Coordinates of C-alpha atoms and ligand atoms in Angstrom, one line a residue:
Chain A
M1 CA 0.0 0.0 -0.1
T2 CA 1.2 3.7 -0.9
E3 CA 1.8 6.0 2.0
N4 CA -1.3 7.8 1.2
G5 CA -3.3 4.7 1.1
R6 CA -2.2 3.8 4.6
L7 CA -2.8 7.6 5.8
A8 CA -6.4 7.2 4.1
E9 CA -7.0 3.8 5.5
F10 CA -5.6 5.1 9.0
E11 CA -7.6 8.0 9.2
A12 CA -10.9 6.1 8.3
R13 CA -10.2 3.9 11.2
I14 CA -9.9 6.8 13.5
R15 CA -13.6 8.0 12.0
R16 CA -15.0 4.6 12.6
G17 CA -14.1 5.0 16.3
E18 CA -11.1 2.2 16.3
K19 CA -8.3 2.2 18.7
I20 CA -4.9 2.2 17.1
E21 CA -2.8 -0.4 18.9
P22 CA 0.9 -0.8 19.2
G23 CA 2.3 -2.7 16.2
D24 CA -0.8 -0.9 13.8
W25 CA 0.6 1.6 11.2
M26 CA 0.5 5.1 12.5
P27 CA 1.7 8.2 10.7
E28 CA 5.0 9.3 12.0
D29 CA 3.5 12.8 13.6
Y30 CA 0.8 11.0 15.1
R31 CA 3.1 8.9 17.2
R32 CA 5.4 12.2 17.8
Q33 CA 2.5 13.9 19.2
L34 CA 1.3 11.0 21.4
I35 CA 4.8 10.7 22.6
R36 CA 5.1 14.6 23.3
M37 CA 1.5 14.7 25.2
I38 CA 1.8 11.6 26.9
S39 CA 5.4 12.3 28.6
Q40 CA 4.3 15.6 29.4
H41 CA 1.4 14.2 31.3
A42 CA 3.5 11.8 33.2
H43 CA 6.1 14.2 34.1
S44 CA 2.9 16.2 35.5
E45 CA 2.0 13.2 37.5
I46 CA 5.4 12.8 38.9
M47 CA 6.1 16.8 39.8
G48 CA 2.3 17.1 40.9
M49 CA 3.2 15.1 44.0
L50 CA 5.4 17.7 45.3
P51 CA 3.1 20.8 46.2
E52 CA 1.1 18.5 48.6
G53 CA 3.8 16.1 49.4
T54 CA 5.0 18.9 51.4
W55 CA 1.7 18.8 53.8
I56 CA 2.0 14.9 54.6
A57 CA 3.9 15.1 57.7
R58 CA 1.7 18.4 58.8
A59 CA -1.7 17.0 58.2
P60 CA -3.9 18.2 61.1
N61 CA -5.2 14.5 61.7
L62 CA -4.4 10.9 61.1
R63 CA -7.4 10.7 58.9
R64 CA -6.4 13.5 56.3
K65 CA -2.7 12.4 56.5
M66 CA -3.8 8.9 55.3
V67 CA -5.8 10.5 52.6
L68 CA -3.3 12.7 51.5
L69 CA -0.5 10.0 51.7
A70 CA -3.0 7.8 49.3
K71 CA -3.6 10.4 46.8
V72 CA 0.2 11.5 46.6
Q73 CA 0.8 7.6 46.0
D74 CA -1.9 7.6 43.5
E75 CA -0.3 10.4 41.3
A76 CA 3.2 8.4 41.5
G77 CA 1.1 5.3 39.9
H78 CA -0.5 7.8 37.5
G79 CA 3.0 8.5 36.4
Q80 CA 3.9 5.1 36.1
Y81 CA 1.0 4.1 33.9
L82 CA 1.3 7.0 31.5
Y83 CA 5.4 6.3 31.1
H84 CA 4.1 2.7 30.2
A85 CA 1.8 4.4 27.4
A86 CA 4.5 6.4 26.3
E87 CA 7.1 3.3 26.0
T88 CA 4.5 1.5 23.8
L89 CA 5.1 4.1 21.2
G90 CA 8.8 3.4 21.2
A91 CA 9.8 6.3 23.9
T92 CA 12.2 4.9 26.5
R93 CA 11.6 5.5 30.1
E94 CA 15.4 6.5 30.3
E95 CA 14.9 9.2 27.7
M96 CA 11.9 10.5 29.3
I97 CA 13.4 10.5 32.9
E98 CA 16.5 12.2 31.3
A99 CA 14.4 15.1 29.5
L100 CA 12.7 15.7 33.0
L101 CA 15.6 15.9 35.2
S102 CA 17.5 18.0 32.5
G103 CA 14.8 20.4 32.2
K104 CA 14.3 19.9 28.7
A105 CA 10.7 18.1 29.5
K106 CA 7.8 20.5 29.9
Y107 CA 5.1 19.5 32.9
S108 CA 1.9 21.3 34.2
Q109 CA 2.5 24.8 35.0
V110 CA 0.1 24.4 37.7
F111 CA 2.7 22.6 40.1
N112 CA 5.2 25.7 40.1
Y113 CA 2.9 27.3 42.6
P114 CA 3.8 27.0 46.2
S115 CA 1.3 25.4 48.8
L116 CA 1.1 28.0 51.7
S117 CA -1.4 26.5 53.8
W118 CA -3.6 23.4 54.7
A119 CA -6.6 24.6 52.8
D120 CA -4.3 24.4 49.8
M121 CA -4.8 20.8 50.2
G122 CA -8.5 20.9 49.7
V123 CA -8.4 23.6 47.1
I124 CA -5.7 21.5 44.8
G125 CA -8.0 18.3 45.1
W126 CA -11.0 20.3 44.2
F127 CA -10.0 22.7 41.5
V128 CA -6.4 21.0 40.1
D129 CA -7.8 17.5 40.2
G130 CA -11.1 18.7 39.0
A131 CA -9.6 20.5 36.1
A132 CA -7.4 17.1 35.5
I133 CA -10.8 15.0 35.7
L134 CA -12.0 16.9 32.9
N135 CA -8.8 16.7 30.6
Q136 CA -8.6 13.1 31.2
T137 CA -12.1 12.1 30.7
M138 CA -11.8 13.7 27.4
L139 CA -8.4 11.5 26.9
A140 CA -10.0 8.5 27.8
R141 CA -11.6 8.7 24.4
C142 CA -8.5 9.2 22.6
S143 CA -7.6 7.1 19.7
Y144 CA -4.6 5.5 21.0
G145 CA -5.4 2.4 23.1
P146 CA -2.8 2.1 25.6
Y147 CA -3.4 5.9 26.5
S148 CA -7.1 5.7 26.5
R149 CA -7.1 2.4 28.7
A150 CA -4.6 4.4 31.1
M151 CA -6.8 7.5 31.4
V152 CA -10.0 5.2 32.2
R153 CA -7.7 3.9 35.2
I154 CA -6.7 7.3 36.2
S155 CA -10.1 9.0 36.1
A156 CA -11.8 6.7 38.2
E157 CA -8.9 7.3 41.0
E158 CA -9.1 11.1 40.6
S159 CA -12.8 11.2 41.2
F160 CA -11.4 10.0 44.9
H161 CA -8.9 13.2 44.7
M162 CA -11.4 15.8 43.5
K163 CA -14.0 14.6 46.5
Q164 CA -11.6 14.4 49.2
G165 CA -10.3 17.9 48.3
K166 CA -13.9 19.4 48.0
E167 CA -15.1 17.7 51.0
Q168 CA -12.4 19.9 52.9
V169 CA -12.9 23.0 51.4
I170 CA -17.0 22.7 52.1
L171 CA -16.1 22.0 55.6
L172 CA -13.6 24.8 56.0
S173 CA -16.0 27.5 54.2
Q174 CA -18.2 26.5 57.0
G175 CA -15.7 26.4 59.9
T176 CA -14.4 29.3 62.1
A177 CA -13.3 32.9 60.6
A178 CA -10.1 31.9 60.7
Q179 CA -10.8 28.7 58.8
V180 CA -12.9 30.9 56.2
A181 CA -10.4 33.2 55.5
M182 CA -7.6 30.4 55.0
V183 CA -9.4 28.7 52.5
Q184 CA -10.7 32.0 50.7
D185 CA -6.9 32.7 50.5
A186 CA -6.3 29.3 48.9
V187 CA -9.4 29.8 46.4
N188 CA -8.1 33.1 45.4
R189 CA -4.4 31.8 44.7
W190 CA -5.2 28.3 42.9
W191 CA -8.1 29.6 40.7
W192 CA -6.0 31.3 37.7
P193 CA -3.4 28.7 37.9
S194 CA -6.3 26.0 37.6
M195 CA -8.0 27.9 34.8
M196 CA -4.5 28.0 33.2
M197 CA -3.9 24.1 33.1
F198 CA -6.3 23.9 29.9
G199 CA -3.6 25.5 27.9
P200 CA -3.8 28.4 25.7
H201 CA -7.0 29.5 24.0
D202 CA -8.0 27.4 20.7
Q203 CA -6.7 30.3 18.2
E204 CA -3.4 30.0 19.8
S205 CA -3.0 26.4 20.3
P206 CA -1.0 25.3 17.2
N207 CA -1.2 21.6 17.9
S208 CA -5.0 21.6 18.3
P209 CA -6.2 20.8 14.9
V210 CA -4.3 17.8 14.1
L211 CA -4.8 16.2 17.5
I212 CA -8.3 16.5 17.2
K213 CA -8.4 15.5 13.6
W214 CA -6.9 12.1 14.6
A215 CA -8.9 12.0 18.0
I216 CA -5.8 12.4 20.4
K217 CA -8.1 14.9 21.6
T218 CA -12.1 15.0 21.3
R219 CA -12.6 18.4 22.6
T220 CA -10.7 22.0 22.8
N221 CA -9.0 23.8 25.6
D222 CA -11.4 26.2 25.7
E223 CA -14.5 23.7 25.5
L224 CA -13.0 22.1 28.7
R225 CA -12.0 25.3 30.6
Q226 CA -15.8 26.5 30.1
D227 CA -17.1 23.3 31.6
F228 CA -14.6 23.7 34.6
V229 CA -16.1 27.0 35.4
N230 CA -19.6 25.9 35.0
Q231 CA -19.0 23.7 37.4
I232 CA -17.0 25.0 40.0
A233 CA -18.2 28.8 40.2
P234 CA -21.4 28.2 41.3
E235 CA -20.6 26.0 43.8
V236 CA -17.8 28.2 45.1
M237 CA -20.3 31.1 45.7
E238 CA -23.2 28.5 47.0
L239 CA -20.2 28.2 50.2
G240 CA -20.1 31.9 50.5
L241 CA -16.6 32.1 49.1
T242 CA -15.5 34.1 46.2
L243 CA -13.7 33.7 43.1
P244 CA -10.8 36.5 42.4
D245 CA -12.5 37.4 38.7
P246 CA -14.4 40.8 38.8
D247 CA -15.8 40.0 35.5
L248 CA -17.2 36.7 36.3
H249 CA -21.1 36.2 35.0
I250 CA -23.3 34.0 33.8
E251 CA -24.5 34.4 30.3
K252 CA -28.3 34.6 29.7
A253 CA -28.6 32.7 26.2
T254 CA -26.2 30.0 27.2
G255 CA -26.4 29.7 30.9
N256 CA -22.3 29.7 30.5
W257 CA -20.1 31.4 33.3
I258 CA -18.1 33.9 31.4
H259 CA -14.7 34.4 32.9
G260 CA -12.3 37.4 32.7
P261 CA -9.0 37.6 30.6
I262 CA -6.2 35.1 31.5
D263 CA -2.8 36.5 32.2
W264 CA -1.2 34.8 29.4
D265 CA 2.2 36.4 30.1
E266 CA 2.2 34.7 33.6
F267 CA 1.4 31.3 32.0
W268 CA 4.4 31.6 29.4
R269 CA 6.5 32.8 32.2
V270 CA 5.8 29.7 34.4
V271 CA 5.8 27.4 31.3
R272 CA 9.4 28.7 30.3
G273 CA 11.0 28.1 34.0
D274 CA 10.2 31.6 35.8
G275 CA 7.2 30.7 37.9
P276 CA 7.4 30.8 41.9
C277 CA 8.8 27.4 42.5
N278 CA 10.1 26.0 39.2
A279 CA 13.6 25.8 40.4
E280 CA 12.6 24.4 44.1
R281 CA 10.5 21.8 42.4
M282 CA 13.0 20.9 40.2
A283 CA 15.7 20.7 42.7
A284 CA 13.3 18.3 44.7
R285 CA 12.8 16.1 41.6
R286 CA 16.6 15.8 41.2
K287 CA 17.3 15.2 44.6
A288 CA 14.7 12.2 45.0
H289 CA 16.0 10.7 41.8
D290 CA 19.7 11.0 43.0
D291 CA 18.7 10.1 46.8
G292 CA 17.1 6.8 45.1
L293 CA 20.4 5.8 43.4
W294 CA 21.5 3.3 45.9
V295 CA 18.3 1.9 46.2
R296 CA 18.2 1.3 42.4
Q297 CA 21.8 -0.4 42.7
A298 CA 20.8 -2.5 45.7
L299 CA 18.0 -3.9 43.9
E300 CA 20.0 -4.5 40.7
A301 CA 23.1 -6.4 42.6
Y302 CA 20.2 -8.4 44.3
A303 CA 18.6 -9.2 40.9
R304 CA 22.1 -10.1 39.6
R305 CA 23.0 -12.3 42.4
E306 CA 19.6 -14.1 42.1
A307 CA 20.2 -14.6 38.5
G308 CA 23.5 -16.1 39.2
V309 CA 22.4 -18.4 42.0
A310 CA 19.7 -19.6 39.4
A311 CA 22.4 -20.1 37.1
A312 CA 24.9 -22.2 39.0
Chain B
M1 CA 23.0 12.8 38.5
T2 CA 23.5 9.4 36.9
S3 CA 21.4 8.1 33.9
G4 CA 21.7 4.6 32.6
D5 CA 20.2 3.3 35.9
T6 CA 16.5 4.1 35.0
Q7 CA 16.0 1.5 32.2
W8 CA 15.3 -2.0 33.8
P9 CA 13.4 -4.5 31.5
R10 CA 9.7 -3.8 31.3
Y11 CA 7.2 -6.5 32.4
Q12 CA 3.4 -6.7 31.3
V13 CA 1.4 -7.2 34.2
F14 CA -1.9 -8.9 34.2
H15 CA -4.1 -9.0 37.3
Q16 CA -7.2 -11.1 38.3
E17 CA -10.2 -9.6 39.7
G18 CA -11.9 -12.5 41.1
P19 CA -11.4 -16.2 41.4
H20 CA -13.4 -17.1 38.1
R21 CA -12.5 -14.2 36.1
P22 CA -9.7 -14.1 33.5
H23 CA -6.5 -12.4 34.1
V24 CA -6.4 -8.8 32.2
N25 CA -3.7 -6.7 31.1
S26 CA -2.8 -3.7 33.4
G27 CA 0.1 -2.3 31.9
T28 CA 3.8 -2.6 32.2
V29 CA 6.2 -1.9 35.1
H30 CA 9.9 -1.7 35.1
A31 CA 11.9 -4.0 37.2
A32 CA 15.4 -5.9 37.9
D33 CA 13.8 -9.1 38.4
P34 CA 10.3 -10.9 38.1
E35 CA 10.0 -10.8 42.2
M36 CA 10.3 -6.9 41.9
A37 CA 8.2 -6.9 39.1
L38 CA 5.4 -8.3 40.9
Q39 CA 6.0 -6.2 44.1
N40 CA 5.6 -2.9 41.5
A41 CA 3.2 -4.3 39.9
R42 CA 0.8 -4.2 43.2
D43 CA 2.0 -0.9 44.2
V44 CA 1.3 0.3 40.8
F45 CA -1.6 -1.1 39.6
V46 CA -3.6 -2.5 42.8
R47 CA -3.7 0.0 45.5
R48 CA -7.5 -0.8 45.6
P49 CA -8.7 -4.1 46.3
D50 CA -10.6 -6.5 43.6
C51 CA -7.3 -8.4 43.1
V52 CA -6.6 -11.9 43.6
S53 CA -3.7 -12.9 41.3
L54 CA -1.0 -11.0 39.3
W55 CA 1.2 -12.5 36.6
V56 CA 4.3 -11.1 35.2
A57 CA 6.2 -11.6 31.7
R58 CA 8.9 -9.6 30.3
A59 CA 7.5 -7.2 27.6
A60 CA 10.5 -8.6 25.4
D61 CA 9.1 -12.4 25.9
I62 CA 5.5 -11.6 24.7
Q63 CA 4.9 -11.9 20.7
S64 CA 1.9 -10.0 19.6
L65 CA 0.1 -9.8 16.1
T66 CA -2.6 -7.2 15.3
A67 CA -5.7 -7.8 13.3
E68 CA -3.9 -5.3 11.0
E69 CA -0.9 -7.3 10.6
L70 CA -2.7 -10.5 10.1
E71 CA -4.6 -8.9 7.3
S72 CA -1.7 -7.4 5.5
A73 CA 1.0 -10.1 6.1
G74 CA -1.1 -13.1 6.8
V75 CA -0.6 -15.9 9.6
P76 CA 3.2 -16.1 10.9
E77 CA 5.1 -19.1 9.9
P78 CA 5.8 -21.3 12.5
T79 CA 9.6 -22.1 13.2
D80 CA 11.6 -25.3 14.6
G81 CA 12.3 -25.5 18.2
S82 CA 11.1 -27.7 20.8
L83 CA 7.5 -28.0 21.9
G84 CA 6.3 -25.9 24.6
T85 CA 2.9 -24.1 26.1
Y86 CA 2.3 -20.7 25.1
Q87 CA -0.3 -18.6 27.1
V88 CA -2.9 -16.7 24.9
F89 CA -4.1 -13.5 25.6
L90 CA -6.6 -11.5 23.2
K91 CA -7.8 -8.1 22.9
K92 CA -11.4 -8.6 21.5
S93 CA -12.9 -4.9 22.1
Q94 CA -11.9 -1.6 20.9
V95 CA -11.9 0.0 24.6
G96 CA -10.8 -3.2 26.3
S97 CA -7.6 -4.8 27.2
H98 CA -5.9 -8.1 26.6
E99 CA -7.7 -10.8 28.6
H100 CA -6.1 -14.4 29.2
A101 CA -7.9 -17.1 26.9
G102 CA -6.2 -20.0 27.2
S103 CA -3.2 -21.9 26.1
V104 CA -2.0 -23.5 22.9
Q105 CA 1.3 -25.7 22.2
A106 CA 3.7 -24.9 19.8
T107 CA 7.6 -25.2 18.7
S108 CA 7.8 -21.3 18.5
A109 CA 6.4 -18.0 19.3
A110 CA 5.3 -17.5 15.6
G111 CA 3.8 -21.0 15.7
A112 CA 1.9 -20.0 18.9
L113 CA 0.4 -17.1 17.0
A114 CA -0.8 -19.2 14.2
A115 CA -2.2 -21.7 16.4
A116 CA -3.9 -19.0 18.4
T117 CA -5.4 -17.5 15.4
D118 CA -6.5 -20.9 14.3
E119 CA -8.0 -21.8 17.7
F120 CA -9.5 -18.4 18.7
E121 CA -12.4 -16.9 16.4
K122 CA -10.6 -14.7 14.3
E123 CA -13.6 -12.3 13.7
D124 CA -13.8 -10.5 16.7
V125 CA -10.2 -10.4 17.8
L126 CA -7.8 -7.2 17.4
V127 CA -4.7 -8.4 18.9
W128 CA -3.2 -11.6 20.0
W129 CA -0.4 -12.0 22.5
V130 CA 1.3 -15.3 23.2
V131 CA 3.7 -15.8 26.1
P132 CA 6.0 -19.0 26.9
E133 CA 4.6 -20.6 29.7
A134 CA 8.0 -21.2 31.0
L135 CA 8.6 -17.4 31.2
M136 CA 5.2 -16.4 33.3
V137 CA 5.8 -15.6 37.0
R138 CA 2.8 -15.5 39.2
T139 CA 2.1 -14.5 42.6
E140 CA 1.6 -17.5 44.8
P141 CA -1.7 -18.7 46.7
D142 CA 0.1 -17.9 50.0
E143 CA 1.1 -14.4 49.1
I144 CA -2.2 -13.3 48.5
D145 CA -3.3 -12.3 51.8
S146 CA -0.3 -9.7 52.7
L147 CA -0.1 -8.4 49.0
F148 CA -3.8 -7.9 48.4
H149 CA -5.6 -7.9 52.0
P150 CA -4.1 -4.5 53.2
A151 CA -6.0 -2.4 50.6
A152 CA -9.3 -3.8 51.5
G153 CA -9.4 -1.7 54.8
K154 CA -8.5 1.6 53.1
L155 CA -12.2 2.7 52.0
Y156 CA -10.8 6.2 51.9
R157 CA -9.3 5.3 48.6
H158 CA -12.8 5.5 47.1
P159 CA -14.8 8.2 46.0
A160 CA -17.9 7.2 47.9
F161 CA -16.1 7.7 51.2
Y162 CA -16.6 11.5 50.6
H163 CA -20.1 12.8 51.2
T164 CA -19.7 15.9 49.3
V165 CA -23.3 16.1 47.5
T166 CA -25.0 15.5 50.7
L167 CA -22.7 18.0 52.4
M168 CA -23.8 20.5 49.3
R169 CA -27.6 19.6 49.7
R170 CA -27.5 20.1 53.6
L171 CA -26.1 23.6 53.1
R172 CA -28.7 24.3 50.3
E173 CA -31.5 23.2 52.8
A174 CA -30.0 25.3 55.7
E175 CA -29.8 28.3 53.4
G176 CA -33.3 27.8 52.4
E177 CA -34.7 27.6 55.9
N178 CA -32.7 31.1 56.9
K179 CA -34.4 32.8 54.0
Ligands
FE2_1 FE1 -3.0 12.2 38.5
FE2_2 FE1 -5.1 13.7 41.2

């Protein structure tokens, strides 16, 4: 079959809603876009452990500590599922880890903001994991089989992440004046970074058309962001809290919550490495990798010895 | 920073949700040996209950054939070797994963694929996998409690543990009474 014939057949498969599996023919650009997206997504899960990880030892009680531990552990697992999905396309774990540690790879900008109070644990769960769920539910319909399967598995767990966060925000918002002030402050700081998680506006998003044509993504950044605002804004207000957007209003005709302008300069600054915590996050990640070296060496020595015993 | 120390062999993981269910592919883990692969598989894929057994096999030891490959290149040509058992996994639905379907006897992986395409209905299979039985590693029955039981007590890992809907409803009701 000619290259054009194969492309036509590939696109017909996508239109029929079929999943592309490792081994199937795919355009080189499909493979490239997927590796880029999946590895960035994997890095985000791994880096996403850091803002919450710092609060595990400071959790206010044992229940909250167990919950936060379980959530952070899930994020490590999500990183693993996603590295696996990228590996089915020929990327190696080594390349991906190297790209993350050297600063070459990108990860979600949202994890470069500091988590300043315990209320951040509630707001991150509700907003950041809530935004992630919208994105991941969409990606569960992705045309690439291994990515879509990883997303199905992840989405189920994210629902726990979101609800444990939302529960905390609800309780804090009905608590003492100090608790209300603490949770309002967290909402103020995380709102815009969470809105930015969906990425640039559709007209500024160069990869979007091809990603949608090949059903890697099935909805656009702005569509997902709109769902997010519609979901969160009314409930935040019901709790007696406010969002830091003076332009936020409901559009009569559509029922959509319309948000004010997003500070894209800030977005690009953080993406390019100059956010409030980029340096700290990268240093923490590199330190964890280096500190784990002896464990990897020990496991390898053990495996070699066992293999030697088996051979003897 | 050292590189070159992160790339251990990949192991495909299969988990079984209940005693009479087939083993289903969960994804892969990297590990230095099969023992560690099983341990990693537990931590990565089974942090919640509904698992009674795990199997792992090195990804490099699995032969795969997609429906597309079968259509374009035909049934693989068996090669000579000693007769052995191969476990067969099939992916049958667009959204599903590979499920254990049974085993075949063959003298090579290609022969096992040929036997599998013969033995299992071709029409609804999208991907065939065969794994030499001798290279599969499984959790032992006496490990099941220590590997999988702890997850059963961690109800807080489930969304149903958090009553956000009820909390919001109560708030709305209280709001209504105040008006
Ligand atoms: Fe996650
Ligand atoms: Fe999460």
